[in-house]
Each structure stands twice: as C-alpha cells, then as structure tokens.
Short mmCIF file of C-alpha atoms in Angstrom, two decimals:
data_model
loop_
_atom_site.label_atom_id
_atom_site.label_comp_id
_atom_site.label_asym_id
_atom_site.label_seq_id
_atom_site.Cartn_x
_atom_site.Cartn_y
_atom_site.Cartn_z
CA MET A 1283 -49.05 31.42 52.87
CA GLU A 1284 -52.07 31.97 50.64
CA ASN A 1285 -52.81 35.40 49.23
CA LYS A 1286 -56.45 36.13 50.14
CA SER A 1287 -56.66 39.46 48.33
CA GLU A 1288 -56.88 37.81 44.90
CA PRO A 1289 -60.41 36.75 43.96
CA THR A 1290 -60.83 33.17 42.81
CA VAL A 1291 -61.73 33.01 39.15
CA ASN A 1292 -63.41 30.01 37.62
CA LYS A 1293 -61.57 29.10 34.43
CA ASN A 1294 -64.90 28.18 32.78
CA GLN A 1295 -66.31 31.67 33.26
CA LYS A 1296 -66.96 33.59 30.10
CA LYS A 1297 -65.54 37.07 30.28
CA ALA A 1298 -66.08 39.87 27.79
CA ASN A 1299 -64.54 43.28 27.30
CA LEU A 1300 -67.53 45.47 28.19
CA LEU A 1301 -66.24 48.25 25.93
CA ASP A 1302 -66.27 46.01 22.86
CA HIS A 1303 -69.76 45.17 21.61
CA HIS A 1304 -68.36 42.47 19.28
CA SER A 1305 -66.87 40.67 22.27
CA ILE A 1306 -70.16 40.89 24.16
CA LYS A 1307 -72.19 39.66 21.18
CA HIS A 1308 -69.77 36.80 20.55
CA ILE A 1309 -70.03 35.53 24.14
CA LEU A 1310 -73.82 35.84 24.15
CA ASP A 1311 -74.16 34.11 20.76
CA GLU A 1312 -71.87 31.31 21.89
CA SER A 1313 -73.91 30.84 25.06
CA VAL A 1314 -77.20 30.84 23.16
CA SER A 1315 -75.85 28.15 20.81
CA GLU A 1316 -74.82 26.01 23.80
CA ILE A 1317 -78.25 26.42 25.41
CA VAL A 1318 -80.12 25.49 22.23
CA ALA A 1319 -77.87 22.45 21.71
CA SER A 1320 -78.50 21.35 25.31
CA ARG A 1321 -82.23 21.28 24.54
CA GLY A 1322 -81.71 18.58 21.90
CA TYR A 1323 -81.43 20.70 18.77
CA ALA A 1324 -78.57 19.52 16.57
CA GLU A 1325 -76.84 22.18 14.48
CA ASP A 1326 -77.68 22.16 10.77
CA VAL A 1327 -74.45 23.04 8.97
CA ARG A 1328 -75.71 22.61 5.40
CA MET A 1329 -75.84 26.36 4.73
CA SER A 1330 -72.31 26.81 6.09
CA ASN A 1331 -71.11 23.96 3.88
CA VAL A 1332 -72.69 25.57 0.81
CA ARG A 1333 -70.97 28.86 1.65
CA LEU A 1334 -67.63 27.10 2.15
CA PHE A 1335 -68.00 25.23 -1.14
CA ILE A 1336 -68.79 28.42 -3.07
CA GLY A 1337 -65.87 30.18 -1.37
CA THR A 1338 -63.54 27.31 -2.33
CA VAL A 1339 -64.69 27.51 -5.94
CA ILE A 1340 -64.09 31.28 -5.91
CA ILE A 1341 -60.54 30.73 -4.64
CA ALA A 1342 -59.97 28.01 -7.25
CA VAL A 1343 -61.12 30.36 -10.02
CA ALA A 1344 -58.73 33.05 -8.78
CA LEU A 1345 -55.83 30.59 -8.59
CA VAL A 1346 -56.50 29.22 -12.06
CA ALA A 1347 -56.63 32.76 -13.44
CA GLN A 1348 -53.37 33.66 -11.68
CA PHE A 1349 -51.35 30.59 -12.66
CA TYR A 1350 -52.73 29.85 -16.12
CA LYS A 1351 -49.92 28.71 -18.45
CA LYS A 1352 -50.34 31.37 -21.13
CA LYS A 1353 -49.30 34.97 -20.55
CA PHE A 1354 -51.55 38.01 -20.72
CA PRO A 1355 -52.23 38.93 -24.31
CA GLU A 1356 -52.84 35.28 -25.23
CA ASN A 1357 -55.12 34.47 -22.29
CA ARG A 1358 -57.26 37.63 -22.38
CA ASP A 1359 -60.56 35.85 -23.07
CA PHE A 1360 -59.81 33.22 -20.45
CA LEU A 1361 -59.05 35.92 -17.85
CA ILE A 1362 -62.26 37.79 -18.70
CA GLY A 1363 -64.20 34.54 -18.19
CA CYS A 1364 -62.48 33.96 -14.82
CA ILE A 1365 -63.20 37.52 -13.70
CA VAL A 1366 -66.88 37.24 -14.68
CA LEU A 1367 -67.17 33.87 -12.92
CA TYR A 1368 -65.43 35.29 -9.84
CA VAL A 1369 -67.85 38.23 -9.66
CA VAL A 1370 -70.95 36.06 -10.28
CA LEU A 1371 -69.96 33.56 -7.58
CA ASN A 1372 -69.25 36.35 -5.10
CA VAL A 1373 -72.67 37.88 -5.82
CA VAL A 1374 -74.31 34.46 -5.24
CA LEU A 1375 -72.41 34.11 -1.97
CA GLN A 1376 -73.48 37.56 -0.79
CA LEU A 1377 -77.10 36.89 -1.77
CA ILE A 1378 -77.12 33.69 0.28
CA ILE A 1379 -75.76 35.58 3.28
CA PHE A 1380 -78.13 38.53 2.84
CA ILE A 1381 -81.35 36.68 1.94
CA LYS A 1382 -81.13 33.34 3.73
CA GLU A 1383 -78.89 33.89 6.73
CA LYS A 1384 -79.56 37.50 7.67
CA ASN A 1385 -78.45 37.78 11.32
CA ALA A 1386 -78.61 34.04 11.97
CA ILE A 1387 -76.15 32.59 14.44
CA LEU A 1388 -77.51 29.05 14.33
CA PHE A 1389 -79.66 26.81 12.17
CA THR A 1390 -80.88 23.57 13.74
CA TYR A 1391 -82.58 20.33 12.81
CA PRO A 1392 -85.78 19.52 14.68
CA PRO A 1393 -85.11 17.65 17.92
CA LYS A 1394 -85.26 13.86 17.79
CA GLY A 1395 -88.75 12.59 18.58
CA SER A 1396 -90.33 15.92 17.73
CA TYR A 1397 -93.53 16.15 15.72
CA THR A 1398 -92.32 19.25 13.85
CA SER A 1399 -90.54 18.87 10.56
CA THR A 1400 -88.55 22.07 10.74
CA GLY A 1401 -85.66 23.22 12.88
CA LEU A 1402 -84.92 26.61 14.30
CA MET A 1403 -83.21 29.70 12.99
CA ILE A 1404 -81.69 31.60 15.90
CA SER A 1405 -80.65 35.16 15.15
CA SER A 1406 -79.37 38.01 17.26
CA LYS A 1407 -78.69 41.72 17.06
CA LEU A 1408 -76.61 43.99 19.22
CA PRO A 1409 -76.53 47.43 17.61
CA ARG A 1410 -73.39 49.47 17.91
CA PHE A 1411 -73.43 51.94 20.81
CA ALA A 1412 -76.49 50.23 22.32
CA ASP A 1413 -76.87 47.72 25.09
CA ASP A 1414 -80.09 46.03 23.93
CA TYR A 1415 -79.44 42.47 22.72
CA THR A 1416 -82.27 41.08 20.62
CA LEU A 1417 -82.59 37.31 20.31
CA THR A 1418 -85.04 35.93 17.77
CA ILE A 1419 -86.19 32.34 17.38
CA ALA A 1420 -87.95 31.49 14.15
CA SER A 1421 -88.60 28.44 12.05
CA ALA A 1422 -85.74 27.47 9.75
CA ASP A 1423 -88.41 26.88 7.09
CA PRO A 1424 -91.08 29.57 7.59
CA LYS A 1425 -93.24 28.13 4.78
CA SER A 1426 -93.54 24.76 6.51
CA ILE A 1427 -96.90 23.75 7.95
CA SER A 1428 -95.20 23.02 11.27
CA ALA A 1429 -93.51 26.43 11.46
CA GLY A 1430 -94.25 28.35 14.63
CA LYS A 1431 -94.59 32.06 15.19
CA THR A 1432 -91.39 33.99 15.57
CA VAL A 1433 -90.58 34.88 19.18
CA GLU A 1434 -88.23 37.60 20.29
CA LEU A 1435 -86.47 38.73 23.44
CA THR A 1436 -84.86 42.14 23.83
CA LYS A 1437 -82.91 42.77 26.99
CA SER A 1438 -80.05 44.95 28.13
CA VAL A 1439 -76.74 43.09 28.23
CA THR A 1440 -76.13 44.69 31.61
CA LYS A 1441 -78.62 42.16 33.05
CA TRP A 1442 -76.37 39.24 32.04
CA PHE A 1443 -72.86 40.58 32.79
CA THR A 1444 -71.21 41.62 36.02
CA LYS A 1445 -69.38 44.94 36.22
CA ASP A 1446 -66.17 42.96 35.56
CA GLY A 1447 -67.51 41.56 32.28
CA VAL A 1448 -68.21 38.03 33.52
CA LEU A 1449 -71.31 36.44 32.03
CA VAL A 1450 -73.85 35.29 34.62
CA GLU A 1451 -74.76 32.14 32.77
CA GLY A 1452 -77.69 31.19 34.99
CA LEU A 1453 -79.58 34.32 33.99
CA ILE A 1454 -79.07 33.92 30.25
CA TRP A 1455 -79.90 30.20 30.47
CA LYS A 1456 -83.17 31.09 32.18
CA ASP A 1457 -84.07 33.74 29.59
CA VAL A 1458 -83.16 31.64 26.54
CA ASN A 1459 -84.92 28.55 27.91
CA SER A 1460 -88.08 30.57 28.54
CA LEU A 1461 -87.90 31.92 24.98
CA LEU A 1462 -87.48 28.37 23.64
CA ASP A 1463 -90.46 27.29 25.75
CA GLU A 1464 -92.47 30.21 24.38
CA TYR A 1465 -91.61 29.16 20.82
CA ALA A 1466 -92.50 25.54 21.55
CA GLY A 1467 -95.77 26.70 23.10
CA GLU A 1468 -96.60 28.70 19.98
CA VAL A 1469 -95.92 25.63 17.81
CA LYS A 1470 -98.21 23.49 19.96
CA LYS A 1471 -100.97 26.12 19.96
CA SER A 1472 -100.87 26.52 16.18
CA LYS A 1473 -101.61 22.80 15.61
#
C-alpha cells in the first residue's frame, strides 16, 4: 500500500534553508552559473588559477619557514624574509580579490561565434537581513571596445523560492535569460 500523505520530491530540486541567507545565495549563484553556461558562455578560470597559485606559494613559504634545517637563533634573517614574503603575498591575494573580483561569482569567455572580444563578469549581492538579491552582468574587460553597459536585476528572493525553500527554477531562468538578453541588446546597440 502506498502512502499518499507524503509529497513527492524531485531529487533534482534545489532546496535552501530560508533562514540562512548564505544557503539562499549559494543556490541562486549556482543556478545563475548554470543558466549562463547553458547560453554558451564557457567559464574563465584564469583568475581562480592565479589565486590558487598564489595561495600555494604562500603555503610553501610557511612550510619552508617551519621546517627549515637550522634552529631559531641561526635562521632569524631567513625567518624574517619568509614572514615578509608571506605578508606581501597575502596582501597581493587580498588585493586581487578586492579589486578584480569584488562580488563576482563567474567570469566567462565570450561565446563561440560571437563578435565581442570580452566575456562576462557575473556578480551578485544578498545583504544580510534583506531579501533583495541583486544580480549584475558586466563586461569582464570594461575597457574593451566591445564592452557593453552593465545591467542589473534586483528582486526579492521570495519570488524564486516556495515557502518550503524549493527554488522555482523556471522563474529564475526566465529572469536571468532576460537580463542576459538585455546585456546582449546593449552590446548590439553600442556598436
């Protein structure tokens, strides 16, 4: 006998804890990335690779400083050099995150067959204790001649989630696709 009181749940549904804004933002960002990728934009991971490389070098500097063969009084100058290098590399890493990435969730290459030479920088914001999710699409290279105007969408997350925390993907797909179309329209108009 089948129990009809239990609702059927699709295992592919994305569900968020509605009391946790990090969970909501994560699901929305993940969905936006999927939508942009479905439109033919390949992810540009160069910036992530640079960050990973710098982070690896920072860890290597810390390990070398920790396990250097000489003991403290003899390796004082070497340790000072490692500490300075560690701090400098961490500052460089934070500057890259603060200046270049900002709130970016995705950098892309231009789609294949496109006449633009720049990809997209997709960024989002969901302030704490607020329900307004702001999605911004800008050129990954704003100084490029083919860069379009930045477009933005601000909408309450309550429009995209059910009361149970399930993402209504059709609605967010519609909104993100219209924002991508708006950006593409701006690029075409600016030519």
